[in-house]
mmCIF file of C-alpha atoms in Angstrom:
data_model
loop_
_atom_site.group_PDB
_atom_site.id
_atom_site.type_symbol
_atom_site.label_atom_id
_atom_site.label_comp_id
_atom_site.label_asym_id
_atom_site.label_seq_id
_atom_site.Cartn_x
_atom_site.Cartn_y
_atom_site.Cartn_z
ATOM 1 C CA MET K 1 20.902 -15.988 -37.225
ATOM 2 C CA PRO K 2 17.707 -17.878 -37.981
ATOM 3 C CA ILE K 3 15.264 -15.807 -40.045
ATOM 4 C CA ARG K 4 11.696 -16.953 -40.627
ATOM 5 C CA VAL K 5 9.520 -15.226 -43.227
ATOM 6 C CA MET K 6 5.751 -15.640 -43.498
ATOM 7 C CA PHE K 7 4.170 -14.803 -46.846
ATOM 8 C CA SER K 8 0.810 -13.189 -47.575
ATOM 9 C CA THR K 9 0.591 -15.309 -50.759
ATOM 10 C CA PRO K 10 2.347 -18.617 -51.487
ATOM 11 C CA TYR K 11 6.014 -18.258 -52.438
ATOM 12 C CA LEU K 12 8.101 -20.595 -54.579
ATOM 13 C CA HIS K 13 10.931 -21.777 -52.293
ATOM 14 C CA ASP K 14 13.261 -24.677 -53.169
ATOM 15 C CA GLY K 15 10.877 -25.843 -55.871
ATOM 16 C CA ALA K 16 7.752 -25.857 -53.676
ATOM 17 C CA TRP K 17 5.047 -23.303 -52.985
ATOM 18 C CA VAL K 18 5.210 -22.373 -49.265
ATOM 19 C CA GLU K 19 3.484 -19.985 -46.872
ATOM 20 C CA GLU K 20 6.657 -19.552 -44.802
ATOM 21 C CA ALA K 21 10.385 -20.146 -45.184
ATOM 22 C CA ALA K 22 13.430 -20.071 -42.919
ATOM 23 C CA TRP K 23 17.098 -19.305 -43.552
ATOM 24 C CA ASN K 24 20.280 -18.905 -41.513
ATOM 25 C CA ALA K 25 21.564 -15.482 -42.508
ATOM 26 C CA ASP K 26 23.674 -12.620 -41.229
ATOM 27 C CA ARG K 27 21.922 -9.728 -43.019
ATOM 28 C CA ILE K 28 18.525 -8.625 -44.221
ATOM 29 C CA LEU K 29 18.213 -5.878 -46.809
ATOM 30 C CA VAL K 30 15.311 -4.132 -48.459
ATOM 31 C CA ASP K 31 16.281 -2.897 -51.891
ATOM 32 C CA ASP K 32 14.048 -1.562 -54.663
ATOM 33 C CA GLY K 33 10.908 -3.310 -53.400
ATOM 34 C CA ARG K 34 12.745 -6.568 -52.771
ATOM 35 C CA PHE K 35 13.479 -8.258 -49.495
ATOM 36 C CA LEU K 36 16.971 -9.834 -49.629
ATOM 37 C CA VAL K 37 18.259 -12.466 -47.190
ATOM 38 C CA LEU K 38 22.078 -12.653 -47.205
ATOM 39 C CA ASP K 39 24.703 -14.804 -45.575
ATOM 40 C CA LYS K 40 28.385 -13.831 -45.929
ATOM 41 C CA GLY K 41 27.517 -11.654 -48.914
ATOM 42 C CA GLU K 42 25.653 -14.408 -50.779
ATOM 43 C CA ILE K 43 21.967 -13.814 -51.550
ATOM 44 C CA LEU K 44 19.972 -16.708 -50.112
ATOM 45 C CA ALA K 45 16.528 -15.365 -50.977
ATOM 46 C CA GLU K 46 15.012 -12.520 -52.941
ATOM 47 C CA VAL K 47 11.329 -11.911 -52.197
ATOM 48 C CA PRO K 48 9.012 -9.054 -53.234
ATOM 49 C CA VAL K 49 8.345 -6.921 -50.149
ATOM 50 C CA ASP K 50 4.585 -6.830 -50.766
ATOM 51 C CA SER K 51 4.393 -10.638 -50.508
ATOM 52 C CA VAL K 52 5.945 -10.696 -46.989
ATOM 53 C CA SER K 53 3.428 -10.586 -44.135
ATOM 54 C CA GLU K 54 5.784 -11.155 -41.189
ATOM 55 C CA ILE K 55 9.486 -11.547 -40.424
ATOM 56 C CA GLU K 56 10.750 -13.309 -37.326
ATOM 57 C CA LEU K 57 14.364 -12.975 -36.215
ATOM 58 C CA LYS K 58 15.747 -15.368 -33.641
ATOM 59 C CA ARG K 59 19.011 -14.874 -31.877
ATOM 60 C CA PRO K 60 21.039 -18.087 -31.778
ATOM 61 C CA ARG K 61 20.820 -19.744 -28.389
ATOM 62 C CA ALA K 62 23.937 -19.514 -26.271
ATOM 63 C CA SER K 63 25.775 -22.693 -25.372
ATOM 64 C CA ARG K 64 24.991 -24.471 -22.115
ATOM 65 C CA GLU K 65 28.310 -23.253 -20.658
ATOM 66 C CA VAL K 66 27.631 -19.633 -21.582
ATOM 67 C CA ARG K 67 24.125 -19.809 -20.073
ATOM 68 C CA ALA K 68 25.530 -21.339 -16.855
ATOM 69 C CA ALA K 69 28.180 -18.591 -16.624
ATOM 70 C CA ARG K 70 25.531 -15.879 -17.102
ATOM 71 C CA LYS K 71 23.332 -17.454 -14.427
ATOM 72 C CA ALA K 72 26.264 -17.608 -11.984
ATOM 73 C CA LYS K 73 27.119 -13.970 -12.695
ATOM 74 C CA ARG K 74 23.498 -12.881 -12.056
ATOM 75 C CA ALA K 75 23.408 -14.854 -8.788
ATOM 76 C CA GLU K 76 26.698 -13.280 -7.698
ATOM 77 C CA ALA K 77 25.389 -9.781 -8.474
ATOM 78 C CA ALA K 78 22.148 -10.462 -6.569
ATOM 79 C CA GLU K 79 24.126 -11.730 -3.572
ATOM 80 C CA ALA K 80 26.359 -8.636 -3.591
ATOM 81 C CA ALA K 81 23.291 -6.346 -3.810
ATOM 82 C CA ALA K 82 21.636 -8.149 -0.886
ATOM 83 C CA ALA K 83 24.809 -7.827 1.201
ATOM 84 C CA ALA K 84 25.056 -4.113 0.414
ATOM 85 C CA ALA K 85 21.383 -3.585 1.302
ATOM 86 C CA SER K 86 21.858 -5.437 4.576
ATOM 87 C CA ALA K 87 24.922 -3.352 5.471
ATOM 88 C CA THR K 88 23.066 -0.124 4.660
ATOM 89 C CA SER K 89 20.079 -1.211 6.749
ATOM 90 C CA ALA K 90 22.302 -2.055 9.727
ATOM 91 C CA ALA K 91 24.082 1.300 9.470
ATOM 92 C CA GLU K 92 20.757 3.160 9.370
ATOM 93 C CA GLU K 93 19.477 1.268 12.416
ATOM 94 C CA ALA K 94 22.625 2.214 14.339
ATOM 95 C CA LYS K 95 22.025 5.939 13.759
ATOM 96 C CA GLU K 96 20.149 7.905 16.375
ATOM 97 C CA PRO K 97 16.950 9.480 15.097
ATOM 98 C CA LYS K 98 17.405 13.140 14.197
ATOM 99 C CA ALA K 99 15.066 15.748 15.587
ATOM 100 C CA HIS K 100 13.506 17.717 12.776
ATOM 101 C CA ALA K 101 15.222 21.076 12.218
ATOM 102 C CA TRP K 102 11.871 22.810 12.728
ATOM 103 C CA ASP K 103 11.690 21.523 16.296
ATOM 104 C CA ALA K 104 14.888 23.338 17.237
ATOM 105 C CA ILE K 105 13.756 26.567 15.554
ATOM 106 C CA ARG K 106 10.274 26.376 17.103
ATOM 107 C CA ALA K 107 11.885 26.143 20.548
ATOM 108 C CA GLU K 108 12.802 29.813 20.055
ATOM 109 C CA HIS K 109 10.103 30.913 17.562
ATOM 110 C CA ALA K 110 6.857 29.041 18.312
ATOM 111 C CA GLN K 111 5.087 29.957 15.031
ATOM 112 C CA ALA K 112 8.052 29.261 12.720
ATOM 113 C CA TYR K 113 7.056 27.630 9.400
ATOM 114 C CA ARG K 114 3.364 27.666 10.286
ATOM 115 C CA PRO K 115 0.815 29.330 8.002
ATOM 116 C CA TRP K 116 -0.036 32.963 8.605
ATOM 117 C CA ASP K 117 -3.609 33.850 9.495
ATOM 118 C CA ALA K 118 -5.393 37.187 8.932
ATOM 119 C CA GLU K 119 -5.011 38.269 12.586
ATOM 120 C CA GLN K 120 -1.238 37.704 12.555
ATOM 121 C CA GLU K 121 -0.905 39.649 9.303
ATOM 122 C CA ARG K 122 -2.963 42.509 10.777
ATOM 123 C CA ARG K 123 -0.715 42.636 13.880
ATOM 124 C CA LEU K 124 2.404 42.482 11.679
ATOM 125 C CA LEU K 125 1.302 45.472 9.603
ATOM 126 C CA ALA K 126 0.205 47.484 12.659
ATOM 127 C CA MET K 127 3.511 46.912 14.483
ATOM 128 C CA HIS K 128 5.516 47.700 11.342
ATOM 129 C CA ASP K 129 3.536 50.919 10.785
ATOM 130 C CA ALA K 130 4.211 51.845 14.430
ATOM 131 C CA GLY K 131 7.969 51.572 13.755
ATOM 132 C CA ALA K 132 8.798 48.240 15.450
ATOM 133 C CA SER K 133 11.859 46.377 14.136
ATOM 134 C CA ASN K 134 11.665 42.953 12.498
ATOM 135 C CA GLU K 135 13.244 41.445 15.637
ATOM 136 C CA GLU K 136 10.612 43.055 17.905
ATOM 137 C CA ILE K 137 7.739 41.996 15.640
ATOM 138 C CA GLY K 138 9.189 38.481 15.377
ATOM 139 C CA ALA K 139 9.430 38.166 19.170
ATOM 140 C CA ALA K 140 5.825 39.332 19.591
ATOM 141 C CA LEU K 141 4.466 36.997 16.889
ATOM 142 C CA GLY K 142 6.699 33.985 17.599
ATOM 143 C CA ARG K 143 8.310 34.257 14.157
ATOM 144 C CA GLN K 144 11.882 34.610 12.913
ATOM 145 C CA PRO K 145 12.982 38.099 11.814
ATOM 146 C CA SER K 146 13.576 36.739 8.307
ATOM 147 C CA ALA K 147 9.935 35.553 8.221
ATOM 148 C CA ILE K 148 8.790 39.054 9.163
ATOM 149 C CA SER K 149 10.712 40.675 6.299
ATOM 150 C CA SER K 150 9.506 37.996 3.842
ATOM 151 C CA ARG K 151 5.877 38.474 4.830
ATOM 152 C CA LEU K 152 6.181 42.269 4.596
ATOM 153 C CA ARG K 153 7.580 41.926 1.062
ATOM 154 C CA ARG K 154 4.653 39.706 0.165
ATOM 155 C CA LEU K 155 2.000 41.939 1.720
ATOM 156 C CA ARG K 156 3.418 45.332 0.777
ATOM 157 C CA GLY K 157 5.502 44.473 -2.257
ATOM 158 C CA TYR K 158 8.900 45.529 -0.797
#
């Protein structure tokens, strides 16, 4: 893997003072304040860490054949995704639109899932105090019996 090192101060490399150097190496180590560049276990360079200002690692470029195979694989995956999206879209268009569940419930209980106002709460408490059942109160207020018991728990704490 190509490794390029930039130095904060000139470094003696291959008999010349340089501001940067490059090696092909398979490992980089930092050991006891030294930066070591190794290839197959052999030390190619040994540089004091404090003299290194930047390290650049470059992955070797894949061969033309490998790049072409990757490109073909990406194109194939994109084509498959587009086909799947198209099939899903067609299936969704074929479905009939669903009526919202609230619509069916509101056909029987006109105030279902709507916010309570102060007048409705007052009527709820008055009817409950008079002994009316949750079903009777619900019918009078256009609410489900379960909504009546939930609101009573909230208002009275039971």
